[in-house]
Coordinates of C-alpha atoms in Angstrom, one line a residue:
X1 CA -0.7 20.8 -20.2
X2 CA -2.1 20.7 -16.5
X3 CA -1.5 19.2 -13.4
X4 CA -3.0 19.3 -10.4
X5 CA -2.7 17.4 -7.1
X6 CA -5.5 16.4 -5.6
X7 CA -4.5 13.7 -2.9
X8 CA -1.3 12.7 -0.5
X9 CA -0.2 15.9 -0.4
X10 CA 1.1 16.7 2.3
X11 CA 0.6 13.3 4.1
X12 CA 0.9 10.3 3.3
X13 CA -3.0 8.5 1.8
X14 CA -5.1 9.4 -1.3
X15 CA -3.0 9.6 -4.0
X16 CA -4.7 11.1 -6.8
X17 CA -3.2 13.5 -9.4
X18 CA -5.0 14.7 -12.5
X19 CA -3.0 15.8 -16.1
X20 CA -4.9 17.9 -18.4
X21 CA -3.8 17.8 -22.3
X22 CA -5.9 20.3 -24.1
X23 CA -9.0 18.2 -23.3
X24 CA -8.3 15.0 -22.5
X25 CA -8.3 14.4 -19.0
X26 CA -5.6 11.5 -17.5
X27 CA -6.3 10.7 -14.0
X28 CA -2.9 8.8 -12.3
X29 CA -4.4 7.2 -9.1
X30 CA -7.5 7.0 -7.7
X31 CA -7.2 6.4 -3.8
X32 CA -8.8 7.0 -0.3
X33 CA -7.9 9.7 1.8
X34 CA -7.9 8.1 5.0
X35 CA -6.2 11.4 6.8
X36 CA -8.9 14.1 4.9
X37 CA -10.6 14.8 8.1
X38 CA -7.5 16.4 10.3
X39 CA -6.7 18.4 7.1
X40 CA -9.8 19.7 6.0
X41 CA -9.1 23.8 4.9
X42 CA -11.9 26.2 3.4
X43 CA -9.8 25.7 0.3
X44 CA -11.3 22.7 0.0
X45 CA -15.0 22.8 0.3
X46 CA -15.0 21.6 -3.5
X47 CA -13.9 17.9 -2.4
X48 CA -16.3 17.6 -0.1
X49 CA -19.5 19.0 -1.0
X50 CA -18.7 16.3 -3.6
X51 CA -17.1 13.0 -3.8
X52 CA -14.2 14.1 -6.4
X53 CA -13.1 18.0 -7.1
X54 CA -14.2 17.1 -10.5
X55 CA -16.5 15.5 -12.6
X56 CA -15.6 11.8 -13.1
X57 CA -17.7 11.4 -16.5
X58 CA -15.3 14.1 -18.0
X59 CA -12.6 12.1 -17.2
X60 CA -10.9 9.9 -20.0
X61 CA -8.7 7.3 -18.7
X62 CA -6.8 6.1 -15.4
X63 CA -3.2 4.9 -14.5
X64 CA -2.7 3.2 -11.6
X65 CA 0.0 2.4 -10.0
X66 CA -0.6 -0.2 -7.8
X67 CA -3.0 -2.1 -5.6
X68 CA -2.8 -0.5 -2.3
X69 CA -6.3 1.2 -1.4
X70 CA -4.6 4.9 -0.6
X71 CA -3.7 4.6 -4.6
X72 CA -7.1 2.7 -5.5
X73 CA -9.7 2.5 -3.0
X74 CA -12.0 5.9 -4.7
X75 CA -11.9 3.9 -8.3
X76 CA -15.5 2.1 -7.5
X77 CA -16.6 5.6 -6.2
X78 CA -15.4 6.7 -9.8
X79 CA -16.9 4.7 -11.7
X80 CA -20.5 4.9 -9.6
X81 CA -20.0 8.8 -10.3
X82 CA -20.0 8.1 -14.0
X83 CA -17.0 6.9 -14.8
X84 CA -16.5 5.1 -18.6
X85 CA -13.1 5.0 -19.5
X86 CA -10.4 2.6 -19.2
X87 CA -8.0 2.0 -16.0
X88 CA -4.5 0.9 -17.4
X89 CA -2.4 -0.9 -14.8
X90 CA -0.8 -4.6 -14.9
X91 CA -2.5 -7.8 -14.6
X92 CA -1.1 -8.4 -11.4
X93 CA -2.3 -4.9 -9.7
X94 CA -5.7 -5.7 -11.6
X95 CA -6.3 -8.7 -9.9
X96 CA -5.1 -7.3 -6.4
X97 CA -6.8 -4.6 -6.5
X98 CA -9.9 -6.4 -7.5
X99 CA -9.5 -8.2 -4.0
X100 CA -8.2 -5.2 -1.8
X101 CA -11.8 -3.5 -3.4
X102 CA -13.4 -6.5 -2.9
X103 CA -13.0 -6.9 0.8
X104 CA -13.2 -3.2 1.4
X105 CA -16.6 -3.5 -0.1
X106 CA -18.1 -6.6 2.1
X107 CA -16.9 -4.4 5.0
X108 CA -18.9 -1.1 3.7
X109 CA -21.7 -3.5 2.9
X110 CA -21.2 -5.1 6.9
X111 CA -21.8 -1.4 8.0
X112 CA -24.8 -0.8 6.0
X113 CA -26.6 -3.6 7.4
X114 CA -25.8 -2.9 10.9
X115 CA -26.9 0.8 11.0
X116 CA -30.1 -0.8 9.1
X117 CA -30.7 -2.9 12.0
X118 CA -29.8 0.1 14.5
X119 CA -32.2 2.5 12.7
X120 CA -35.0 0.1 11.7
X121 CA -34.6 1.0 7.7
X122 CA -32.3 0.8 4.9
X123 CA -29.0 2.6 4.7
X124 CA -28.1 3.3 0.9
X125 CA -24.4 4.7 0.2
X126 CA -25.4 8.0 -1.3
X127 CA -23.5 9.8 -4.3
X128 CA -21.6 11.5 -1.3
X129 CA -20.4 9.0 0.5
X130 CA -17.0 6.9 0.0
X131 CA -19.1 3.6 0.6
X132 CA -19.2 1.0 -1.8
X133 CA -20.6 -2.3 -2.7
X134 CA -19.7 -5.9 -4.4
X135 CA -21.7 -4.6 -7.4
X136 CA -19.9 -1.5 -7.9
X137 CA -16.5 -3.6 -7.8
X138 CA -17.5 -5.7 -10.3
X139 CA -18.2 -2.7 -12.5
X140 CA -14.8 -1.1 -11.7
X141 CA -13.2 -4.6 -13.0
X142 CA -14.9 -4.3 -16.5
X143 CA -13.2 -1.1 -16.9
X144 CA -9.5 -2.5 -16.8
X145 CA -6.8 -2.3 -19.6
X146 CA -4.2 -4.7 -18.3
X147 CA -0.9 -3.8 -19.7
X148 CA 2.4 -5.5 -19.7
X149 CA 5.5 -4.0 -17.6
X150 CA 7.7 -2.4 -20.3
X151 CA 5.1 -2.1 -23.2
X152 CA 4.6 1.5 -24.5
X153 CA 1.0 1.9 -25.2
X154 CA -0.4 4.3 -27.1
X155 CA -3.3 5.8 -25.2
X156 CA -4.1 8.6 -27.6
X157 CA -1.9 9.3 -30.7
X158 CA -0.1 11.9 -28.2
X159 CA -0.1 10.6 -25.2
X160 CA 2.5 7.3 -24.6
X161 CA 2.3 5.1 -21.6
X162 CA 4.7 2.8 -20.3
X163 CA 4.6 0.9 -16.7
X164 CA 7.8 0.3 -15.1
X165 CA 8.5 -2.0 -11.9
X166 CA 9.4 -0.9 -8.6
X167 CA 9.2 -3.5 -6.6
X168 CA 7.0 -2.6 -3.4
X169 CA 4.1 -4.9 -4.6
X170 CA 3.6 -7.7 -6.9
X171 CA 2.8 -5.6 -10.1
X172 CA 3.7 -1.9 -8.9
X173 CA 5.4 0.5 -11.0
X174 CA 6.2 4.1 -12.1
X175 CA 3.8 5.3 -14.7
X176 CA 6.3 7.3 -17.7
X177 CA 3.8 9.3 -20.1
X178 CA 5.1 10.4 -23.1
X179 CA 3.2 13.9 -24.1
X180 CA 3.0 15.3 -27.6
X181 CA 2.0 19.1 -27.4
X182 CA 3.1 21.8 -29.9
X183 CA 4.6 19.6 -31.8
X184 CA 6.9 18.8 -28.6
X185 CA 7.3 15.5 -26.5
X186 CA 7.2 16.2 -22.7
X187 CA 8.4 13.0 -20.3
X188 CA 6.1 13.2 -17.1
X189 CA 7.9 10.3 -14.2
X190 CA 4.9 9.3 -11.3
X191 CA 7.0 7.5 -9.0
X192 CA 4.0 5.7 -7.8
X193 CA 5.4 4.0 -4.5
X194 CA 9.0 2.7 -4.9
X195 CA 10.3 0.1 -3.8
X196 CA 13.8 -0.9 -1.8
X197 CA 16.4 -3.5 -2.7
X198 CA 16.8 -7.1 -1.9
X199 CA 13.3 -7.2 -0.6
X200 CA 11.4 -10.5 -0.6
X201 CA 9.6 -12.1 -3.2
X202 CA 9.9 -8.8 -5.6
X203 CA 12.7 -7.8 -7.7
X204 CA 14.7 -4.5 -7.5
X205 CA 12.9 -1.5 -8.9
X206 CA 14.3 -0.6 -12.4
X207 CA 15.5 2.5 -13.8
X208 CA 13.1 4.5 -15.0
X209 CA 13.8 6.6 -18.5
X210 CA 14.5 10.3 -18.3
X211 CA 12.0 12.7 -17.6
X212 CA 11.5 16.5 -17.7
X213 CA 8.8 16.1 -14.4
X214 CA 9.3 13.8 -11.5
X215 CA 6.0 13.4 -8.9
X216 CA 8.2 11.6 -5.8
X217 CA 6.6 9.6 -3.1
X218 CA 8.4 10.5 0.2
X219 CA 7.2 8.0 2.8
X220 CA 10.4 7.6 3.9
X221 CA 12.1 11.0 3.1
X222 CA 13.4 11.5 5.9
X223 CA 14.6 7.7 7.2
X224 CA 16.9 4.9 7.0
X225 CA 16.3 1.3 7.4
X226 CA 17.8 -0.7 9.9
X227 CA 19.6 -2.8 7.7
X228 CA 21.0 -5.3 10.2
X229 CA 20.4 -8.8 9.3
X230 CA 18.5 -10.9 6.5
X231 CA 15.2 -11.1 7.2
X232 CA 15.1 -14.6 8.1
X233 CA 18.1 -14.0 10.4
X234 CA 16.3 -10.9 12.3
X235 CA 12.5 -13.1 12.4
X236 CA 14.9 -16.6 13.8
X237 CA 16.1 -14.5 16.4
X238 CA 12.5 -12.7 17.4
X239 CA 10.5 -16.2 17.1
X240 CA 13.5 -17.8 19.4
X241 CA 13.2 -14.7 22.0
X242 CA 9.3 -14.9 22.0
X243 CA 8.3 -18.3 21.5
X244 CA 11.5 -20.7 22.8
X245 CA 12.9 -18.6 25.7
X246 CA 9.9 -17.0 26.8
X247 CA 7.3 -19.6 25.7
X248 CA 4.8 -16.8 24.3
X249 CA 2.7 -15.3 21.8
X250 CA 4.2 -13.6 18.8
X251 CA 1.6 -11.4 17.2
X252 CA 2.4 -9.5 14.3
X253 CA 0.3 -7.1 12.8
X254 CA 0.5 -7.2 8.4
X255 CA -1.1 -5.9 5.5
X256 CA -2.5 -9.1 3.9
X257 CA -1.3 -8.2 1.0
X258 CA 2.5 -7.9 0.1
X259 CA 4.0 -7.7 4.0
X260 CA 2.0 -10.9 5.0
X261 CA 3.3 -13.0 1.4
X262 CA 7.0 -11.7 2.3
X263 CA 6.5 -12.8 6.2
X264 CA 5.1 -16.5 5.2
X265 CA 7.6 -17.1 2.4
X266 CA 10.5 -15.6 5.3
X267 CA 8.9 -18.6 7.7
X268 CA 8.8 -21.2 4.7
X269 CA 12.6 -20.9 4.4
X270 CA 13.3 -20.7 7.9
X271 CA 11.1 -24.3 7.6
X272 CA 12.9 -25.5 4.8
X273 CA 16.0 -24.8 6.9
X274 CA 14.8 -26.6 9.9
X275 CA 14.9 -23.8 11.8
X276 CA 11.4 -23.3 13.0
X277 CA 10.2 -24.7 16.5
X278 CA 7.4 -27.1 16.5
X279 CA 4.5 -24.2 17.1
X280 CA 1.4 -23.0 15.3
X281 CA 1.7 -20.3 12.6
X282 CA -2.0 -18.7 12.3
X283 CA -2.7 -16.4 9.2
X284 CA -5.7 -14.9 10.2
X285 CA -6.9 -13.1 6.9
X286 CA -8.4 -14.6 4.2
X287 CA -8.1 -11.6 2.3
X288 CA -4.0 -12.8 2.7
X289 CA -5.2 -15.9 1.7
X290 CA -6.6 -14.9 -1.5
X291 CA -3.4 -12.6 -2.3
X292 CA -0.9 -15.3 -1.1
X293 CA -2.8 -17.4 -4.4
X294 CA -2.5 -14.2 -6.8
X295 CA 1.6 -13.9 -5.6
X296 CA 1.9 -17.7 -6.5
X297 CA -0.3 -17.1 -9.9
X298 CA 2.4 -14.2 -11.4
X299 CA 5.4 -16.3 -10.2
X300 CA 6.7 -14.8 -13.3
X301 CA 6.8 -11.4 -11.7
X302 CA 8.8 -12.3 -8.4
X303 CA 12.4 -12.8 -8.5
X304 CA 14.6 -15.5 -9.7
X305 CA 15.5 -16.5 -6.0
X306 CA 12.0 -17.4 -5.9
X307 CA 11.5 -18.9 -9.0
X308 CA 14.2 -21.8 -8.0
X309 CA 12.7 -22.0 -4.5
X310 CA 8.9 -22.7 -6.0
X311 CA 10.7 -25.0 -8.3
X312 CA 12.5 -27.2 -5.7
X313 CA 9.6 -27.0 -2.9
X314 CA 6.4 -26.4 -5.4
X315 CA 4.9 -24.1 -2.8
X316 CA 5.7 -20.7 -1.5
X317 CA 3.6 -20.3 1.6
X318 CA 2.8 -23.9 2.3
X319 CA 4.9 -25.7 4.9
X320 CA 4.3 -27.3 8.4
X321 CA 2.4 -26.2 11.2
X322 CA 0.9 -23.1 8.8
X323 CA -2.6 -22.7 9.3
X324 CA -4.9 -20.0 7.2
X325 CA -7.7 -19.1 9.2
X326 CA -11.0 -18.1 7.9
X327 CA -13.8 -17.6 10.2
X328 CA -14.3 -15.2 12.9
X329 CA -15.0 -17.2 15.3
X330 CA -12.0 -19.5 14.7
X331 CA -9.9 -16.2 14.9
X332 CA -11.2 -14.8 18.0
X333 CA -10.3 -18.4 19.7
X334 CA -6.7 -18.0 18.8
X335 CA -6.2 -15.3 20.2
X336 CA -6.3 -17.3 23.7
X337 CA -4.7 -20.6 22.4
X338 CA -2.5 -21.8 25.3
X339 CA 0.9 -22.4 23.5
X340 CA 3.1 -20.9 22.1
X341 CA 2.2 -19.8 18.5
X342 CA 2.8 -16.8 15.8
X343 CA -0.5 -14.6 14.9
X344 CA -0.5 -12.9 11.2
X345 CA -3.2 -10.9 11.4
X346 CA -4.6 -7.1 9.1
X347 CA -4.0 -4.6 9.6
X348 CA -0.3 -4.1 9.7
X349 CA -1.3 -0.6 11.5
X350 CA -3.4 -2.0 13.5
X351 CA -6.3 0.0 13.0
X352 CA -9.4 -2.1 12.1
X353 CA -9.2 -5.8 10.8
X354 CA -8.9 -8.9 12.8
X355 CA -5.8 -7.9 14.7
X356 CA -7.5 -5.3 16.7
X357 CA -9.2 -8.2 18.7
X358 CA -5.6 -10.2 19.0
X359 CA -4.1 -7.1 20.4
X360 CA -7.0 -6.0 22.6
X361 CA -6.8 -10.2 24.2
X362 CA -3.2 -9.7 24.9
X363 CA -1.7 -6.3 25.0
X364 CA -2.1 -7.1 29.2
X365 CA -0.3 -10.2 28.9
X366 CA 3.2 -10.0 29.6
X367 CA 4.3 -13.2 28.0
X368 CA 3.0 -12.0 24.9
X369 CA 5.3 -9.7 22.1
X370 CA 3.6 -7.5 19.8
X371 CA 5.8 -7.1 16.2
X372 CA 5.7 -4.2 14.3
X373 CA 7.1 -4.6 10.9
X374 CA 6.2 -1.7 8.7
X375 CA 5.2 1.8 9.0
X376 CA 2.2 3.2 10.8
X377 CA 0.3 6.6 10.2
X378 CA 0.1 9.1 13.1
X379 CA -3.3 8.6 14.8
X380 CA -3.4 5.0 14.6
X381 CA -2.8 1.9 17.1
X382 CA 0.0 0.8 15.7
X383 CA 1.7 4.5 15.7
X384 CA 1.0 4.6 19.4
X385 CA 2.3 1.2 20.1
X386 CA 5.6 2.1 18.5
X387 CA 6.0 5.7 20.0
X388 CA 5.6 3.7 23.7
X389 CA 2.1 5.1 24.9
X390 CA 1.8 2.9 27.9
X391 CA -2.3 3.0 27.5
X392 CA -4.3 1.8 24.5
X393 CA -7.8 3.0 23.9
X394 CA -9.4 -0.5 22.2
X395 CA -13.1 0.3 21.5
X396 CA -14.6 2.0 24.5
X397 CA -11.8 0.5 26.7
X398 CA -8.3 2.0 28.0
X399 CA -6.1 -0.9 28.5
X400 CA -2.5 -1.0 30.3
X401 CA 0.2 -2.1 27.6
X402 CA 1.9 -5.0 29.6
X403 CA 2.9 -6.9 26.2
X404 CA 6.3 -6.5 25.0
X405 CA 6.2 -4.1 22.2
X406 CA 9.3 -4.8 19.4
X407 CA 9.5 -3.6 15.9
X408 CA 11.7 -4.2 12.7
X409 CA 11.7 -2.7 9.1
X410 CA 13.1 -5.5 7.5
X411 CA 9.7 -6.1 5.9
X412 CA 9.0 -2.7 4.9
X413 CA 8.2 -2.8 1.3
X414 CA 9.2 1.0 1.1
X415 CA 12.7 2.1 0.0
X416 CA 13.8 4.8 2.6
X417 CA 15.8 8.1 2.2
X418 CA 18.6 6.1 0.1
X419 CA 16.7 4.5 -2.1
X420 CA 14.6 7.6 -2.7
X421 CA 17.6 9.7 -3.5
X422 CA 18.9 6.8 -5.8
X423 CA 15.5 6.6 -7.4
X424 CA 16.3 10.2 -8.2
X425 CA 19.0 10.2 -9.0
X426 CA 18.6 8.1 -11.9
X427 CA 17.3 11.2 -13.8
X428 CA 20.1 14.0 -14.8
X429 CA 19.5 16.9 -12.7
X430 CA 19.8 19.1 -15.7
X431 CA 17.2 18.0 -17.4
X432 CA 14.9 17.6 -14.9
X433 CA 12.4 20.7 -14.6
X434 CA 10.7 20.6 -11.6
X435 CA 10.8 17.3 -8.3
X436 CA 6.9 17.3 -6.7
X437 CA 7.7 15.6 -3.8
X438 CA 4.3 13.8 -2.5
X439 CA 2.9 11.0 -0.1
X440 CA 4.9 11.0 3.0
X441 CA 3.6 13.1 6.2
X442 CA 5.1 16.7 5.8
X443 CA 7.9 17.0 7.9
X444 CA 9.2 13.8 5.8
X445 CA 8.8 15.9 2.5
X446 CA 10.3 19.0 3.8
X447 CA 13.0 17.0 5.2
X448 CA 13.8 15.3 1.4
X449 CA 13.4 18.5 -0.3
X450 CA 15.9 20.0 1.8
X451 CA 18.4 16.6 1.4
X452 CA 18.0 16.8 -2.5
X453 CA 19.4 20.1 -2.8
X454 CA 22.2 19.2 -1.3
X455 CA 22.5 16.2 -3.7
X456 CA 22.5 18.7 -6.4
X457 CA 18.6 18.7 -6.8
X458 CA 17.4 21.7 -6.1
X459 CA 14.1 21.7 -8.0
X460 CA 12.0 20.5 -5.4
X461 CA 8.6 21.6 -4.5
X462 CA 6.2 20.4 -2.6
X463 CA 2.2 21.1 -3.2
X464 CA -0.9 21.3 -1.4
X465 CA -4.0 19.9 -2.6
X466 CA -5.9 21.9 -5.4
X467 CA -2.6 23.3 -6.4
X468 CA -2.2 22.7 -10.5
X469 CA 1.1 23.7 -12.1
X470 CA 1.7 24.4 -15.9
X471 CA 4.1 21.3 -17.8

């Protein structure tokens, strides 16, 4: 039995990792590499000469994970390839992903049309490219196998699947596979992306069974959450700062789906509680839109806190003053409306989406606070915005940063060093063969490897891409 590692190694996006038995060929995420250009090596011509390092019509099944497009955004591209197997995740990540594809697509589709237009003829995707269409989303969603959290599912008579939740995203979880080879059963642990405790909407990750090989994500390898308040203690405090003492703008830059859900249902309660001022909330995605309807859909899945809450108020993201906006034009308006008022807006790194124009219409304007609530790759706005460049190139302009930049990580939907070292630590060191520690920018991962051996884990390694290691 093979593995190899053919994505977020090394950094943080593409997660991708393929397990040979014999031959049958199990592919355990399928996502974009967002980060592929500042790491290309000669090692890797393969990957680029052609969309995948290997032939997608050989390959007999997917897992994945969860939703998030560095785990899924290259399973259209998959299928297009050739493609005919089945990809096994929950309902729930089914049905997200469907959307986070979805929308990805309409953009590609967006881009086609305009260099069209610039070019005076028709710009097809070809075989090598990573764009994509509605059409070739649709086929994707034909090819799901939704399973049930929990259930072990036979894939093959040796091969044993079972999805276990980690929180991070409605319907996330570690993928367990059970391998018979030789007549002996190997455990295999994909940590997928875990996440932390007492985070809202989701429930605590699980424990996960015992495995002889655990493939770590290590976003946050190498941090520790803030930890200082509840979130809706930390947000009352920020909205009375921005919006009540300085009568301003709160923008805050979220991923429509997961950070935006947790944010609205946050603001509900605060509503509930009478502690909102009388302003405008704007959700400016209707891609959140969409997801804040799926999150509602598998109430079953969120915690029981929830549960009572949807019970008593019969909504979870509706409440006074919230407005979901949908059109363009509609968005770029608010970004000048004259009172004080919260902006929601993708995405939370604010690198493309609608929030590039909210920032670019205030980042001069002092009375205006920018929120950061999550993590942000290097390279991007957000990144910038956080490490204090006092310039940000928007487009083709350099603008001064007069806003008031903040951030929290209260809304983070990834565990951080502690949770990572108690999401090891669930498995008995002895037992455990080898640690591949994986997605999480490199000084994070060399970082946690060093901070598991001296947790009595010494087992660690940490790949580069192409590398493919004997079970």
């Amino acid at each position: 039995m093979k593995l190899t590692f053919w994505g977020a190694t090394r950094q943080v996006t593409g997660s991708m990792y393929l397990l040979e038995i014999d031959d049958y060929k199990l592919l355990i995420d399928c996502g974009l590499d967002f980060e592929k250009d500042k790491n290309t090596s000669e090692n890797e011509n393969l990957y680029y000469q052609s969309l995948f390092p290997f032939e997608p019509s050989l390959i007999n099944a997917v897992v994945l994970t969860h939703a998030h497009i560095d785990h899924s955004g290259n399973l259209p591209n998959l299928v297009r390839e050739g493609f005919e197997g089945q990809i096994i995740a929950t309902s729930a990540t089914q049905k997200l992903t469907y959307l986070l594809l979805h929308d990805s697509a309409t953009l590609y589709q967006k881009k086609i049309k305009k260099t069209h237009k610039k070019n005076n003829k028709y710009a097809s995707p070809s075989v090598k490219s990573e764009w994509f269409l509605p059409k070739h989303v649709e086929d994707t969603d034909e090819h799901f196998f939704p399973l049930q959290f929990n259930r072990r599912f036979a894939i093959t008579r040796d091969i044993y699947v079972t999805l276990i939740p980690t929180g991070h995203l409605l319907g996330a979880a570690n993928v367990f596979l059970e391998v018979k080879e030789n007549g002996t059963w190997k455990k295999i642990l994909f940590s997928g992306d875990i996440g932390r405790k007492n985070y809202p909407l989701l429930p605590d990750p699980e424990i996960p069974p015992q495995a002889d090989y655990l493939i770590c994500e290590t976003t946050y390898g190498n941090r520790l959450h803030q930890r200082h308040l509840p979130p809706e203690e930390e947000l009352f405090q920020i909205i009375q700062k921005t919006c009540v003492e300085i009568p301003g703008r709160l923008i805050i830059p979220a991923f429509s789906v997961g950070r935006t859900q947790a944010l609205l249902y946050t603001l509900h309660k605060l509503s509930v509680q009478k502690r909102l001022p009388p302003i405008k909330i704007f959700s400016d995605s209707p891609l959140a839109h969409q997801s804040t309807k799926a999150y509602e859909h598998y109430l079953s899945l969120l915690n029981e806190e929830v549960q009572k809450f949807y019970t008593e108020h019969k909504s979870l993201f509706d409440f006074e003053n919230l407005i979901f906006v949908e059109d363009l034009r509609t968005s770029k308006q608010i970004s000048n409306y004259t009172e004080p008022c919260i902006i929601i807006s993708s995405s939370g790194m604010v690198q493309g989406g609608r929030i590039e124009h909210h920032v670019k219409a205030n980042i001069q304007n002092p009375y205006a606070t920018i929120l950061l609530v999550g993590f942000a790759a290097e390279g991007t706005l957000g990144y910038k915005l956080l490490h204090g460049d006092k310039t940000l190139e928007i487009g083709e302009k350099k603008l001064p940063v007069y806003a008031n930049i903040c951030s929290i990580d209260t809304f983070s939907g990834h565990g951080d060093q502690k949770d990572l070292l108690e999401f090891v630590q669930t498995q008995d060191s002895h037992k455990l063969q080898k640690i591949f520690l994986i997605h999480g920018e490199e000084q994070s991962m060399i970082d946690f490897k060093d901070f598991l051996a001296q947790n009595g884990y010494p087992q660690a390694i940490i790949p580069n891409k192409g590398d493919s290691f004997e079970l």
